[in-house]
mmCIF file of C-alpha atoms in Angstrom:
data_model
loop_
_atom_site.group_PDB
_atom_site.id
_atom_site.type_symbol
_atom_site.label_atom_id
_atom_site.label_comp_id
_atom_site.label_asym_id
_atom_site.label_seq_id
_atom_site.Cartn_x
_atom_site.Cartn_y
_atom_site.Cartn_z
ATOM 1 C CA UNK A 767 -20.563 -24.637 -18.078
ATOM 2 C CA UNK A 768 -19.878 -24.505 -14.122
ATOM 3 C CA UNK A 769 -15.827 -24.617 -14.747
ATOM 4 C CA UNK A 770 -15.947 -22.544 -17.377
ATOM 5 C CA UNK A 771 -17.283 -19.342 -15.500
ATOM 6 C CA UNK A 772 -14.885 -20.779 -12.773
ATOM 7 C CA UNK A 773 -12.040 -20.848 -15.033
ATOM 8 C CA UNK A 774 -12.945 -17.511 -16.253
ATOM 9 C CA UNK A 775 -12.777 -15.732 -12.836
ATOM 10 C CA UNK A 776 -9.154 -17.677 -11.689
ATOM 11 C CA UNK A 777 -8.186 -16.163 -14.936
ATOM 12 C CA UNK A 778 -9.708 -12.722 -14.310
ATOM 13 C CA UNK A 779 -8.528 -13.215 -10.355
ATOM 14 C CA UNK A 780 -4.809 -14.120 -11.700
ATOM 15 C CA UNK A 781 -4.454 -11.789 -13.956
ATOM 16 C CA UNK A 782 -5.552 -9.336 -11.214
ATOM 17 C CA UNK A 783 -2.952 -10.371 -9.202
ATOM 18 C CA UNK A 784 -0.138 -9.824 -11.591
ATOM 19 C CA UNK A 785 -1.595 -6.392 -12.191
ATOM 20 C CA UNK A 786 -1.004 -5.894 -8.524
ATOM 21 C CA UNK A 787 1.809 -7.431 -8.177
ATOM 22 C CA UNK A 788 3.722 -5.149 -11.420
ATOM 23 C CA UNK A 789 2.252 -1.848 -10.135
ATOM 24 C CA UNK A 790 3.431 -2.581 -6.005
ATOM 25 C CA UNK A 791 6.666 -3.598 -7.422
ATOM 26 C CA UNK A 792 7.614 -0.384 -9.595
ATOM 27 C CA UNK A 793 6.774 1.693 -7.109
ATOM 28 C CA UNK A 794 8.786 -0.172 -4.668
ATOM 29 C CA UNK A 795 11.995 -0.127 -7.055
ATOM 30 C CA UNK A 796 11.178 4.007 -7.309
ATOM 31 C CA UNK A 797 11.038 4.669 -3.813
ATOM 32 C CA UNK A 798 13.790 2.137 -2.831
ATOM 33 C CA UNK A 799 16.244 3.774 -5.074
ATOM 34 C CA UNK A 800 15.074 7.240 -4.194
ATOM 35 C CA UNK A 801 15.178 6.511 -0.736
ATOM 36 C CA UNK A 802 19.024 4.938 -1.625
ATOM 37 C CA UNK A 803 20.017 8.299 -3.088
ATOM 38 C CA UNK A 804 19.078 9.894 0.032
ATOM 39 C CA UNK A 805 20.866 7.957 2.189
ATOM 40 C CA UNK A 806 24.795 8.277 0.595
ATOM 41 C CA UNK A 807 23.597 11.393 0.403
ATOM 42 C CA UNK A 808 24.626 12.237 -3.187
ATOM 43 C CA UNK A 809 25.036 16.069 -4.150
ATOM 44 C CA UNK A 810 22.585 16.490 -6.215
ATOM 45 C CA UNK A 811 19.797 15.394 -3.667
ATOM 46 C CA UNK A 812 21.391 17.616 -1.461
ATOM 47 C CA UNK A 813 21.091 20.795 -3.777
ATOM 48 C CA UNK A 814 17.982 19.396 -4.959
ATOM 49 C CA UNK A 815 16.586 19.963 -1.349
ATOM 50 C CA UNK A 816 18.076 22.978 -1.072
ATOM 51 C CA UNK A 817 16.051 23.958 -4.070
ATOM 52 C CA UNK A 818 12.585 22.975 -2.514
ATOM 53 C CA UNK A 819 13.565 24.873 0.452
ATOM 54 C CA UNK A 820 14.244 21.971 2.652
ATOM 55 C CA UNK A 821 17.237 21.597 4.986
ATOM 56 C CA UNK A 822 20.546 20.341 3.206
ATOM 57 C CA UNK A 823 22.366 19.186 5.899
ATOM 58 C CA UNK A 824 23.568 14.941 5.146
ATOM 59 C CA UNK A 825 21.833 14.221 8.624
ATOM 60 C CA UNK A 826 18.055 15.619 7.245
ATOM 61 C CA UNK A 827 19.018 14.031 4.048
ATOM 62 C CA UNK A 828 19.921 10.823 5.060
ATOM 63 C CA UNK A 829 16.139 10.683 7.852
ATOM 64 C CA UNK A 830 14.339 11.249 4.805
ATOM 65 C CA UNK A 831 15.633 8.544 3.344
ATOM 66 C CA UNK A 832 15.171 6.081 6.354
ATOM 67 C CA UNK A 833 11.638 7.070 6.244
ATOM 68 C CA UNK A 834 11.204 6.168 3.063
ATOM 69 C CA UNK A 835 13.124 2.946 2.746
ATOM 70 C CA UNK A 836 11.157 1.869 6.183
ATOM 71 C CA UNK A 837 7.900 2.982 4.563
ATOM 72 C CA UNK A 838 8.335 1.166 1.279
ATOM 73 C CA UNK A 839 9.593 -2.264 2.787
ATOM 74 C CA UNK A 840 6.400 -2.161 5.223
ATOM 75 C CA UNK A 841 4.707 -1.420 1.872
ATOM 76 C CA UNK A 842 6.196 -4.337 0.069
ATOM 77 C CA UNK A 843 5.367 -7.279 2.878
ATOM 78 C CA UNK A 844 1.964 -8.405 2.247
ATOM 79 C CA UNK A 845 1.196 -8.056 5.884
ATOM 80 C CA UNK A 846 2.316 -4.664 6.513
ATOM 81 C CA UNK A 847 1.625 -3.190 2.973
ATOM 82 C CA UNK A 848 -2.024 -1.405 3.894
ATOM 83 C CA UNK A 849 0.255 0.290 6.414
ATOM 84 C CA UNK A 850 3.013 1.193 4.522
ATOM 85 C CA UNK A 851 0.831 2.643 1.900
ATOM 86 C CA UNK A 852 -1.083 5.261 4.458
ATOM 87 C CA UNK A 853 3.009 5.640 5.466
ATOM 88 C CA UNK A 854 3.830 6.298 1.254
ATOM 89 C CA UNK A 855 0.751 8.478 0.875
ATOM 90 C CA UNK A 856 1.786 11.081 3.469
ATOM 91 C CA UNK A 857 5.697 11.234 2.550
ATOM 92 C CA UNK A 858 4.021 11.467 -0.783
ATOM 93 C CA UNK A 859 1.748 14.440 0.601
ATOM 94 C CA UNK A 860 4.302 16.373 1.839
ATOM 95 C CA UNK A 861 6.629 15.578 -1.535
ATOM 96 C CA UNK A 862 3.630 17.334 -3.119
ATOM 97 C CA UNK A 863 2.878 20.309 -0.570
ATOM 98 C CA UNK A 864 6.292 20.992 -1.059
ATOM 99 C CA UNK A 865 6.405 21.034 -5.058
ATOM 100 C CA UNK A 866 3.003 23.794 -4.817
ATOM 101 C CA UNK A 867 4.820 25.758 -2.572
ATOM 102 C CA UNK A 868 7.835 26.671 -4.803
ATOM 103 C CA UNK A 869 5.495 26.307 -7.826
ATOM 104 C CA UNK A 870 6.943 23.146 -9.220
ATOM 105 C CA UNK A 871 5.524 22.558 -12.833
ATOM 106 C CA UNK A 872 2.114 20.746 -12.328
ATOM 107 C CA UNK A 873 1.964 17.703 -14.434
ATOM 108 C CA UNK A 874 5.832 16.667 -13.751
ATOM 109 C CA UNK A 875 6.766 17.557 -10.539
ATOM 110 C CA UNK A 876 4.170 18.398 -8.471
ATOM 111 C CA UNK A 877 1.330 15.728 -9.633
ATOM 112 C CA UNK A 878 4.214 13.095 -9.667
ATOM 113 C CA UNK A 879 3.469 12.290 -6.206
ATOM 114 C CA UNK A 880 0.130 11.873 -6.925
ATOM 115 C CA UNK A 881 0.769 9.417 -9.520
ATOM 116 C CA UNK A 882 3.142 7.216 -7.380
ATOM 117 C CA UNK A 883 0.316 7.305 -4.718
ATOM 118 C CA UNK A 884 -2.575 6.288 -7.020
ATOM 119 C CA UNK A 885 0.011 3.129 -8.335
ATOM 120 C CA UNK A 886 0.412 2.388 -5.089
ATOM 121 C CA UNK A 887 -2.892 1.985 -3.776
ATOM 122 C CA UNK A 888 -3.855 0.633 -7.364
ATOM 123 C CA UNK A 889 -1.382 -1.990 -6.570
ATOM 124 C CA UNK A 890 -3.030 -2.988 -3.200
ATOM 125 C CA UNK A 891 -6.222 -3.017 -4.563
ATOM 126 C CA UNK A 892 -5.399 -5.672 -7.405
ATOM 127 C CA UNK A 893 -3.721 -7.768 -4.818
ATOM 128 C CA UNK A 894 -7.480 -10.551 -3.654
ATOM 129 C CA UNK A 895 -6.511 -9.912 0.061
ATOM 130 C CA UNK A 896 -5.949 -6.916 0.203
ATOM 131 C CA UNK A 897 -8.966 -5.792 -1.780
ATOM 132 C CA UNK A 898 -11.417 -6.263 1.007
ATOM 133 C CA UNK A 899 -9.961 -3.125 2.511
ATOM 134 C CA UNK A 900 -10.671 -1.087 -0.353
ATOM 135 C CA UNK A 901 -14.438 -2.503 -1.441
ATOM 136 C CA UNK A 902 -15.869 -0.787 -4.189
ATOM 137 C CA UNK A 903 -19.174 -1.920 -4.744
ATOM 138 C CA UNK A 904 -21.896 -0.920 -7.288
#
């Protein structure tokens, strides 16, 4: 009976894991290839930015996209990924700040930071050793 409650939980535990491990890595391929569009700087980020009111010169551009990419690799090393989740969630902040203040549509634009955030924590939170910094107890 012992081994199979103990089977049960390295089941539940794996499966965790793989949860975890699916929702880090889609946000990682998101923000690496959004961060890789900022950086050539293609024209339609640039006009895109010019939309949202930001700067569209390449050099703003191509920071924002360091910042990300730098973010999102700290993000996807287990040892650095609590950090580069706090590091997500505020690019992620001002992504959404930025959508309210030219009144983005809700649900797509402006909550789609919101979304990315919540996978991303959701991802660290699956993850066994990570999920000590996020206890949620009964």
């Amino acid at each position: 009976m012992q081994s199979a409650v103990a089977a049960t939980m390295d089941n539940a535990s794996n499966r965790a894991l793989w949860a975890g491990r699916i929702l880090s890595g889609l946000v990682v391929l998101f923000l690496l290839l959004d961060g890789a569009m900022k950086l050539v700087p293609l024209q339609p980020v640039i006009d895109a930015s010019g939309q949202l009111g930001l700067p569209t010169d390449a050099a703003t551009v191509r920071a924002m996209g360091l910042i990300l990419i730098a973010s999102t690799l700290l993000y996807a090393y287990p040892r650095t990924a609590a950090l580069g989740a706090v590091l997500i969630t505020a690019y992620l902040g001002g992504a959404v700040a930025t959508h309210v203040r030219v009144a983005s549509p809700l649900f797509s634009h402006t909550f789609f930071g919101v979304y990315l955030g919540v996978m991303a924590w959701g991802g660290l939170w699956f993850r066994p050793r990570l999920r000590a910094l996020l206890p949620m107890t009964r």
